XYZ file of C-alpha atoms in Angstrom:
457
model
C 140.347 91.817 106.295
C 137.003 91.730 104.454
C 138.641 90.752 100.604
C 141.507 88.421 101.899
C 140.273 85.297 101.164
C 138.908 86.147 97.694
C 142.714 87.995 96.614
C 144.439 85.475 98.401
C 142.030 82.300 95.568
C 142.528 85.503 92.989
C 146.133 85.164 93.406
C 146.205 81.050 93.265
C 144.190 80.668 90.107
C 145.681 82.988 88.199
C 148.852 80.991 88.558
C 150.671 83.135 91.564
C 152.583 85.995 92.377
C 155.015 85.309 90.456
C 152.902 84.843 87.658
C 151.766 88.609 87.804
C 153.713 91.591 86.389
C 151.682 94.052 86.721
C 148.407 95.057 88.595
C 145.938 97.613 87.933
C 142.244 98.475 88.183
C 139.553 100.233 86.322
C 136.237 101.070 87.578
C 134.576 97.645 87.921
C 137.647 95.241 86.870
C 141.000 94.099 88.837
C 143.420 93.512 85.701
C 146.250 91.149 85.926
C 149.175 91.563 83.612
C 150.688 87.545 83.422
C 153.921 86.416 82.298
C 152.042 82.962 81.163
C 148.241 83.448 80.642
C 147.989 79.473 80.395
C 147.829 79.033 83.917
C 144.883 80.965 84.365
C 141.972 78.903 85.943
C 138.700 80.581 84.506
C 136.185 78.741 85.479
C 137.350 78.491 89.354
C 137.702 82.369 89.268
C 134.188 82.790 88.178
C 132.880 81.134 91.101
C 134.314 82.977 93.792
C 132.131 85.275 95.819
C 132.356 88.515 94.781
C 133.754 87.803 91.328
C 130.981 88.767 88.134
C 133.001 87.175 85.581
C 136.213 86.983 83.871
C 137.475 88.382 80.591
C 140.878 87.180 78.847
C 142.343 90.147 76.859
C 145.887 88.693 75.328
C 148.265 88.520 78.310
C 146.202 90.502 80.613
C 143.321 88.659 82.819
C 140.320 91.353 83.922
C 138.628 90.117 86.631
C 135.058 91.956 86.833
C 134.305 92.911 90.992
C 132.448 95.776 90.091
C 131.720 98.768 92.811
C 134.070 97.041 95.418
C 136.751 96.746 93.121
C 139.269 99.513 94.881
C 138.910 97.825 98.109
C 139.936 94.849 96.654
C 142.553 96.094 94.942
C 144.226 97.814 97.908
C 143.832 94.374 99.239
C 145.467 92.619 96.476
C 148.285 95.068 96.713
C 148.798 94.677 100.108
C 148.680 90.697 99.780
C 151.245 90.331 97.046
C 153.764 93.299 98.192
C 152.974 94.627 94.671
C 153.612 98.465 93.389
C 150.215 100.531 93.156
C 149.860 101.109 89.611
C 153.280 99.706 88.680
C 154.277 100.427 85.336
C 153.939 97.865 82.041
C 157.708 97.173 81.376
C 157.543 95.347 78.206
C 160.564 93.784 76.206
C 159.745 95.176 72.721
C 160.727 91.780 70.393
C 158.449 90.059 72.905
C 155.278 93.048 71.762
C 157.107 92.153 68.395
C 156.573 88.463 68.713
C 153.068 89.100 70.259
C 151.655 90.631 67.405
C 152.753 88.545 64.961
C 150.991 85.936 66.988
C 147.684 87.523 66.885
C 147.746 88.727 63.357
C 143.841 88.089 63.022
C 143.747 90.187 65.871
C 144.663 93.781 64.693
C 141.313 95.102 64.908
C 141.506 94.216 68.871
C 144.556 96.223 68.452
C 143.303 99.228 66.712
C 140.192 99.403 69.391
C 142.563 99.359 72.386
C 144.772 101.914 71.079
C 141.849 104.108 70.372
C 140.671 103.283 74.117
C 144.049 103.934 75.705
C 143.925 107.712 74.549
C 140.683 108.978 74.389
C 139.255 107.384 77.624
C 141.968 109.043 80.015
C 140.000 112.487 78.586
C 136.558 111.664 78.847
C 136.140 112.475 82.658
C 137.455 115.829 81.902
C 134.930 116.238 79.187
C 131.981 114.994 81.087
C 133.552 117.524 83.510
C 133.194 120.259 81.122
C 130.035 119.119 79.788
C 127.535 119.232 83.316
C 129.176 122.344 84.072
C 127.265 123.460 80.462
C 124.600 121.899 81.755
C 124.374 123.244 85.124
C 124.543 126.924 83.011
C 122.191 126.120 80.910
C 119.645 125.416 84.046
C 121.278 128.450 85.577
C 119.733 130.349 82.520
C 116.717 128.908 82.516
C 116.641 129.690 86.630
C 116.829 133.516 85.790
C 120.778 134.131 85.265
C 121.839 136.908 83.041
C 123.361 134.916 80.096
C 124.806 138.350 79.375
C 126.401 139.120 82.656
C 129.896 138.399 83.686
C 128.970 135.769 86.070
C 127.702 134.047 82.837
C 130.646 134.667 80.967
C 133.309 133.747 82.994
C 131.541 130.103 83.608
C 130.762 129.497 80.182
C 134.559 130.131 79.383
C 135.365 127.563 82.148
C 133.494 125.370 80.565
C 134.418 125.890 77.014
C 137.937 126.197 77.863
C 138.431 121.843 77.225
C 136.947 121.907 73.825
C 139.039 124.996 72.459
C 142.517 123.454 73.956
C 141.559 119.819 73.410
C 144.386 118.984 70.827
C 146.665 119.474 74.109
C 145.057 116.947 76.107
C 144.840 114.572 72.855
C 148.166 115.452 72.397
C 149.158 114.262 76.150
C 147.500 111.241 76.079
C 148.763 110.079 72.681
C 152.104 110.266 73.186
C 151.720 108.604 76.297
C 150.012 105.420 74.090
C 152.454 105.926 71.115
C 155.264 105.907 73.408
C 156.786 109.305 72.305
C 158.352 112.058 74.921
C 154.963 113.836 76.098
C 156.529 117.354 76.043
C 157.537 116.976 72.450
C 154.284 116.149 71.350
C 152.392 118.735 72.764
C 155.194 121.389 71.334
C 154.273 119.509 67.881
C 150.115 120.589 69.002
C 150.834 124.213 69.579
C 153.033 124.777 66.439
C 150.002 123.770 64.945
C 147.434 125.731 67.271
C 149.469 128.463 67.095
C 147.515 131.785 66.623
C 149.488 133.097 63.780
C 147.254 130.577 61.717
C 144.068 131.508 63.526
C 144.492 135.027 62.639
C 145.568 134.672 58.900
C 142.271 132.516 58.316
C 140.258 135.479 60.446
C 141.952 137.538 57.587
C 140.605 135.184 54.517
C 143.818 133.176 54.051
C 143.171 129.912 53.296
C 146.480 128.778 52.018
C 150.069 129.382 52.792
C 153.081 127.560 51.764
C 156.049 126.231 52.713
C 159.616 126.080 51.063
C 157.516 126.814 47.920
C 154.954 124.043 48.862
C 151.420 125.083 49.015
C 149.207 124.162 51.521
C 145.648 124.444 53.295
C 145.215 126.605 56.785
C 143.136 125.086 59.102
C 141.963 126.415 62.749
C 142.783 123.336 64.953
C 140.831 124.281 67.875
C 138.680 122.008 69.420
C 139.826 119.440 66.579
C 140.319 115.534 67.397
C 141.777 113.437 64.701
C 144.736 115.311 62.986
C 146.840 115.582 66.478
C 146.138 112.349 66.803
C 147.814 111.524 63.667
C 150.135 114.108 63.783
C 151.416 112.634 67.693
C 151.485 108.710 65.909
C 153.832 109.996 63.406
C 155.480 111.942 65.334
C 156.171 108.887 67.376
C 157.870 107.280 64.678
C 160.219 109.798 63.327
C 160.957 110.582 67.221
C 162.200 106.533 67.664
C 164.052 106.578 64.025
C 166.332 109.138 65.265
C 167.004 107.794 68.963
C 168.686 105.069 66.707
C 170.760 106.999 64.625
C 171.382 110.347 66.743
C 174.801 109.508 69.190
C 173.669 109.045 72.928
C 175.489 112.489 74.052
C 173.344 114.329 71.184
C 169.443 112.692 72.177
C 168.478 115.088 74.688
C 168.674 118.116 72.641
C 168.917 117.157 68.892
C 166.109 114.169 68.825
C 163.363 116.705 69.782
C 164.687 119.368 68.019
C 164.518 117.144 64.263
C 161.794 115.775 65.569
C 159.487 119.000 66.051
C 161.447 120.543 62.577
C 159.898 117.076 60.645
C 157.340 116.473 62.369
C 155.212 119.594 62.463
C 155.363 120.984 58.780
C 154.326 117.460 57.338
C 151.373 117.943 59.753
C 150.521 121.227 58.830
C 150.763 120.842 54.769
C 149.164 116.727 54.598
C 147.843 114.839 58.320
C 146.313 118.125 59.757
C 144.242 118.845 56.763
C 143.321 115.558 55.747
C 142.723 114.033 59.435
C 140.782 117.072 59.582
C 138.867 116.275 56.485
C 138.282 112.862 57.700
C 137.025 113.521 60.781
C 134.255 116.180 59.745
C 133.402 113.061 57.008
C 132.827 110.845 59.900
C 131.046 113.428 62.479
C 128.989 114.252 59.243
C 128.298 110.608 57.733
C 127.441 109.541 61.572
C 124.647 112.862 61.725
C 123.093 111.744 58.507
C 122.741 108.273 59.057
C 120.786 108.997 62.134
C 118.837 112.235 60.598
C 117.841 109.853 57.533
C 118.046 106.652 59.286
C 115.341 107.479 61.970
C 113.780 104.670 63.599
C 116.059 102.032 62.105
C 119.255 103.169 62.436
C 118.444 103.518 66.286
C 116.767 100.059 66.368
C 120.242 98.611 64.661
C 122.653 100.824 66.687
C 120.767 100.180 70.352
C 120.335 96.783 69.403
C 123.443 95.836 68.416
C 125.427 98.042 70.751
C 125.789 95.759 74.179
C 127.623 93.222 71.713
C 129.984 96.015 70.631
C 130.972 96.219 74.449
C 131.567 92.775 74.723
C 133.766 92.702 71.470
C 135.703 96.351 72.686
C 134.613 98.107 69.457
C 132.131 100.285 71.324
C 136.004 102.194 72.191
C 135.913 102.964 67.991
C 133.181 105.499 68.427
C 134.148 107.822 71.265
C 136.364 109.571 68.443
C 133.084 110.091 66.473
C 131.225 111.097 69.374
C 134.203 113.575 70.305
C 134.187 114.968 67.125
C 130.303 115.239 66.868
C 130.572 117.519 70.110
C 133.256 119.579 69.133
C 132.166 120.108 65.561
C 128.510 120.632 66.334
C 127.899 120.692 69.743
C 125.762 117.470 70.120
C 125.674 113.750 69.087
C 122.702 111.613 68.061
C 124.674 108.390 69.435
C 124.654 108.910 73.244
C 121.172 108.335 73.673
C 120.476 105.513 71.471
C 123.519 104.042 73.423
C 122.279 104.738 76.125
C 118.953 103.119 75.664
C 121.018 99.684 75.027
C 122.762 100.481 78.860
C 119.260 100.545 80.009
C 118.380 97.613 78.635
C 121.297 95.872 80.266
C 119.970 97.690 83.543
C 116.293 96.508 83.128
C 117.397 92.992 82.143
C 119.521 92.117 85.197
C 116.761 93.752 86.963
C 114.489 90.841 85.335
C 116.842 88.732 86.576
C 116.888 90.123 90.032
C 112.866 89.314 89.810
C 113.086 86.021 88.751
C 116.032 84.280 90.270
C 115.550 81.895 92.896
C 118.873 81.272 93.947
C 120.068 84.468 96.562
C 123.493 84.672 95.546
C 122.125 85.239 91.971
C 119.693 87.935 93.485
C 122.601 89.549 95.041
C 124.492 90.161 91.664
C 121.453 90.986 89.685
C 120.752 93.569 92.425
C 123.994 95.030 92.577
C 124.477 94.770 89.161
C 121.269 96.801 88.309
C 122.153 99.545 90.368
C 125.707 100.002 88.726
C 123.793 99.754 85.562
C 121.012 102.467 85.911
C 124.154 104.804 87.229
C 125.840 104.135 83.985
C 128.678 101.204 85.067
C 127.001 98.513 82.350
C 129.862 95.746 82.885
C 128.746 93.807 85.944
C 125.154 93.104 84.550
C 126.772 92.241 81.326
C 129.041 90.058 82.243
C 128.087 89.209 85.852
C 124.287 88.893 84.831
C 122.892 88.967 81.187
C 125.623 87.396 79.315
C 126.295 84.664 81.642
C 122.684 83.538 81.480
C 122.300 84.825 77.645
C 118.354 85.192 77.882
C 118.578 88.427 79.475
C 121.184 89.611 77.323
C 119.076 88.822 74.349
C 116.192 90.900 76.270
C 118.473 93.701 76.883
C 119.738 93.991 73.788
C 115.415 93.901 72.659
C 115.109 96.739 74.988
C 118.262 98.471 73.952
C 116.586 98.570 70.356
C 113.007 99.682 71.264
C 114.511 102.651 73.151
C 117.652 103.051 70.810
C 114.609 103.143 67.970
C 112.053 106.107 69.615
C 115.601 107.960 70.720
C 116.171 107.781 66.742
C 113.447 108.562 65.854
C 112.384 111.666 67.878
C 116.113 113.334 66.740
C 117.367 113.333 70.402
C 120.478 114.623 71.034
C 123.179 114.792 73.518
C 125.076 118.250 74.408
C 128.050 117.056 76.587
C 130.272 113.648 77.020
C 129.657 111.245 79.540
C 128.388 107.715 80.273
C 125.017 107.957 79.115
C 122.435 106.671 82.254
C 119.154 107.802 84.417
C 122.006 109.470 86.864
C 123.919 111.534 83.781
C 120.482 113.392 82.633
C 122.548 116.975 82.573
C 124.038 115.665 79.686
C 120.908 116.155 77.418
C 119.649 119.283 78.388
C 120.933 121.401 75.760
C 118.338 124.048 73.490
C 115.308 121.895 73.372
C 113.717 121.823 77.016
C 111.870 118.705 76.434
C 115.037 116.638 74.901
C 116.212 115.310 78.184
C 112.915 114.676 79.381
C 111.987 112.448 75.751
C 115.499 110.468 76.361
C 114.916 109.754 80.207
C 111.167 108.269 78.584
C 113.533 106.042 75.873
C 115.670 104.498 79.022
C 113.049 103.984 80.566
C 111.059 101.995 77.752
C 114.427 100.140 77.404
C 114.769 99.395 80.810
C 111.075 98.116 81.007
C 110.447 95.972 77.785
C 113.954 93.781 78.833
C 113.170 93.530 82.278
C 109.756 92.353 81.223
C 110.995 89.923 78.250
C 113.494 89.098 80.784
C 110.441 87.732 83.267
C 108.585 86.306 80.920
C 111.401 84.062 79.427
C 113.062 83.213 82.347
C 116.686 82.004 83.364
C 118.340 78.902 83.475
C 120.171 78.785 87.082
C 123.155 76.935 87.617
């Protein structure tokens, strides 16, 4: 078959199949789970055909194919006799033992743990989000934004935003490790419209067992069932070791729900709360007052985030900043720097000599301009760091008018020429003003790109 030979040298240099416990792909990588990451031969997978680059994340190897990745994937699975998406079974004094072994590493930690839960709901938001988008045409187009027809798709589309705790919920308890069912019990004690209608009456406090504390609506909020599911998570595994075997089914939920969701009511609800609105707010002003340099800084610097895995910290803040107020001043300053990375391999693509170089670059700047960024950074601009110095020049310039000019985006999504719905929102002229900033980013670093050149291998 067409990927044989390439999974069959994927398979030998990462040490063989029976170096691999588990294998799984994303949207542009094949990652490899290894028992010994040692035996991993880097620099021979980077030269295969077909392979963009290679990133080493702790014990798991991500090998970047890009667009072709589920086709080799099925491959790989069929070579090795491997499970589809088999599950992680990890011993936990080995996890134990691996963290204390990357101690300066916690941040890596913190970033992936953020990543595991809140990228499983972005599709669902970007879902959510073009269907406001598409309504919002619809309006302009001549429907009746007082009609039925109106109302029942804007309810669709609102619907995600108002239950979101319960797909937060979900997904946390999946990356904390707690029973999923428990957690989301925890979400709609807390949801629950007996507090929704005692603050529609003016109550802003209530107490329990004589202990006073603050009501707060958590619809459409982000960080306190977050919190609330991560300590849930631990009083839920304290009392699988002390609750009989016989007795778990039944009495570890039932504590856990009876501890679990009062403390988050009364302290993590209302603080989480008032730390996320801090961080939705802090994120709105530094942009507002900011202007042109906080866009210059954040498009600049925001390609080296996603090679670090801290560009996973701000989906939280962007979350928030769309549930809270309905739009975000990040996405499009972001999405200036993807641009950048678009209009640099697209330099590249221009000035290469060699064809197999041409072939990535190509590739790799029409993944880009759709919003997939990885295979022009890491298959492209990084590798030959002039062009990721361009992009990240390009990133800024954009990043900086986007600033500037107060754009906005209305929905979630990967920010890109293809995802424009995403910025048309109450200002008719917004999504036209951030398509101009991509483009300016995707010109000035495929330009600087030309003019400076790469250094083929």
């Amino acid at each position: 078959m067409k990927y044989t030979e390439v999974v069959k040298a994927i398979v030998e240099h990462v040490g063989g199949k029976d170096n691999i416990s588990v294998a799984t792909h994303c949207m542009t990588r094949l990652r490899l789970n290894l028992k010994d990451s040692s035996k991993v031969e880097e620099d021979a997978l980077k030269k295969l055909d077909g392979v963009m680059g290679v990133v080493n994340k702790g014990q798991q190897t991500q090998i970047i194919i890009g667009a072709s990745v589920n086709e080799v994937y099925t491959e790989f699975i069929e070579y090795t006799g491997m499970k589809e998406e088999a599950p992680v079974e990890e011993n936990l004094d080995e996890l134990k033992q691996d963290l204390k072994n990357r101690k300066g590493n916690l941040l890596t930690v913190f970033f992936e743990t953020v990543a595991g839960i809140f990228n499983p709901i972005v599709p669902a938001l970007a879902g959510a989000g073009l269907v406001r988008a598409i309504l919002t045409i619809a309006v302009v187009c001549g429907l009746d934004n007082t009609g039925n027809t109106y109302m029942v798709i804007n309810t669709i589309a609102n619907g995600i935003f108002t239950f979101l705790p319960f797909l937060l919920a979900a997904s946390a308890a999946k990356q904390f490790k707690m029973d999923t069912f428990v957690a989301m019990t925890i979400c709609a004690g807390m949801m629950s419209s007996t507090w929704a209608t005692l603050i529609g009456e003016g109550v802003s406090a209530f107490s329990f067992l004589k202990i006073p504390f603050t009501l707060v609506n958590y619809s459409s909020s982000v960080l306190p069932i977050v919190f609330a599911v991560w300590f849930a998570s631990w009083v839920e595994k304290g009392l699988r070791k002390i609750i009989p075997g016989a007795l778990k089914i039944i009495v570890v939920p039932c504590l856990t729900i009876l501890v679990a969701t009062p403390i988050s009511l009364m302290t993590i609800g209302p603080l989480a709360t008032w730390v996320g609105n801090l961080l939705a707010n802090g994120v709105t002003v530094l942009f507002e007052k900011g202007g042109l340099f906080a866009g210059l800084i954040y498009g600049g610097i925001y390609s080296s985030m996603v090679v670090l895995g801290i560009h996973h910290g701000m989906v939280p803040v962007l979350v928030q900043g769309i549930t809270a107020q309905g739009f975000n001043y990040i996405s499009p300053t972001s999405g200036a720097a993807n641009m950048g990375q678009a209009g640099a391999a697209f330099g590249t693509w221009l000035k290469a000599k060699n064809q197999k170089t041409k072939t990535i670059a190509a590739s790799a700047t029409i993944a880009a301009v759709t919003g997939v960024t990885e295979p022009a950074i890491y298959g492209v601009n990084f590798k030959y760091k002039r062009p990721f110095m361009a992009a990240a020049i390009g990133g800024a310039a954009g990043g900086g008018v986007a600033s500037f000019l107060g754009l906005k985006a209305y929905a979630m999504g990967g920010p890109s020429f293809l995802n424009f719905a995403m910025f048309i929102g109450e200002e008719s002229s917004n999504v036209w003003l951030v398509m101009a900033c991509f483009a300016l980013a995707f010109v000035v670093a495929a330009a600087i790109t030309y003019i400076w050149g790469i250094e083929e291998e």
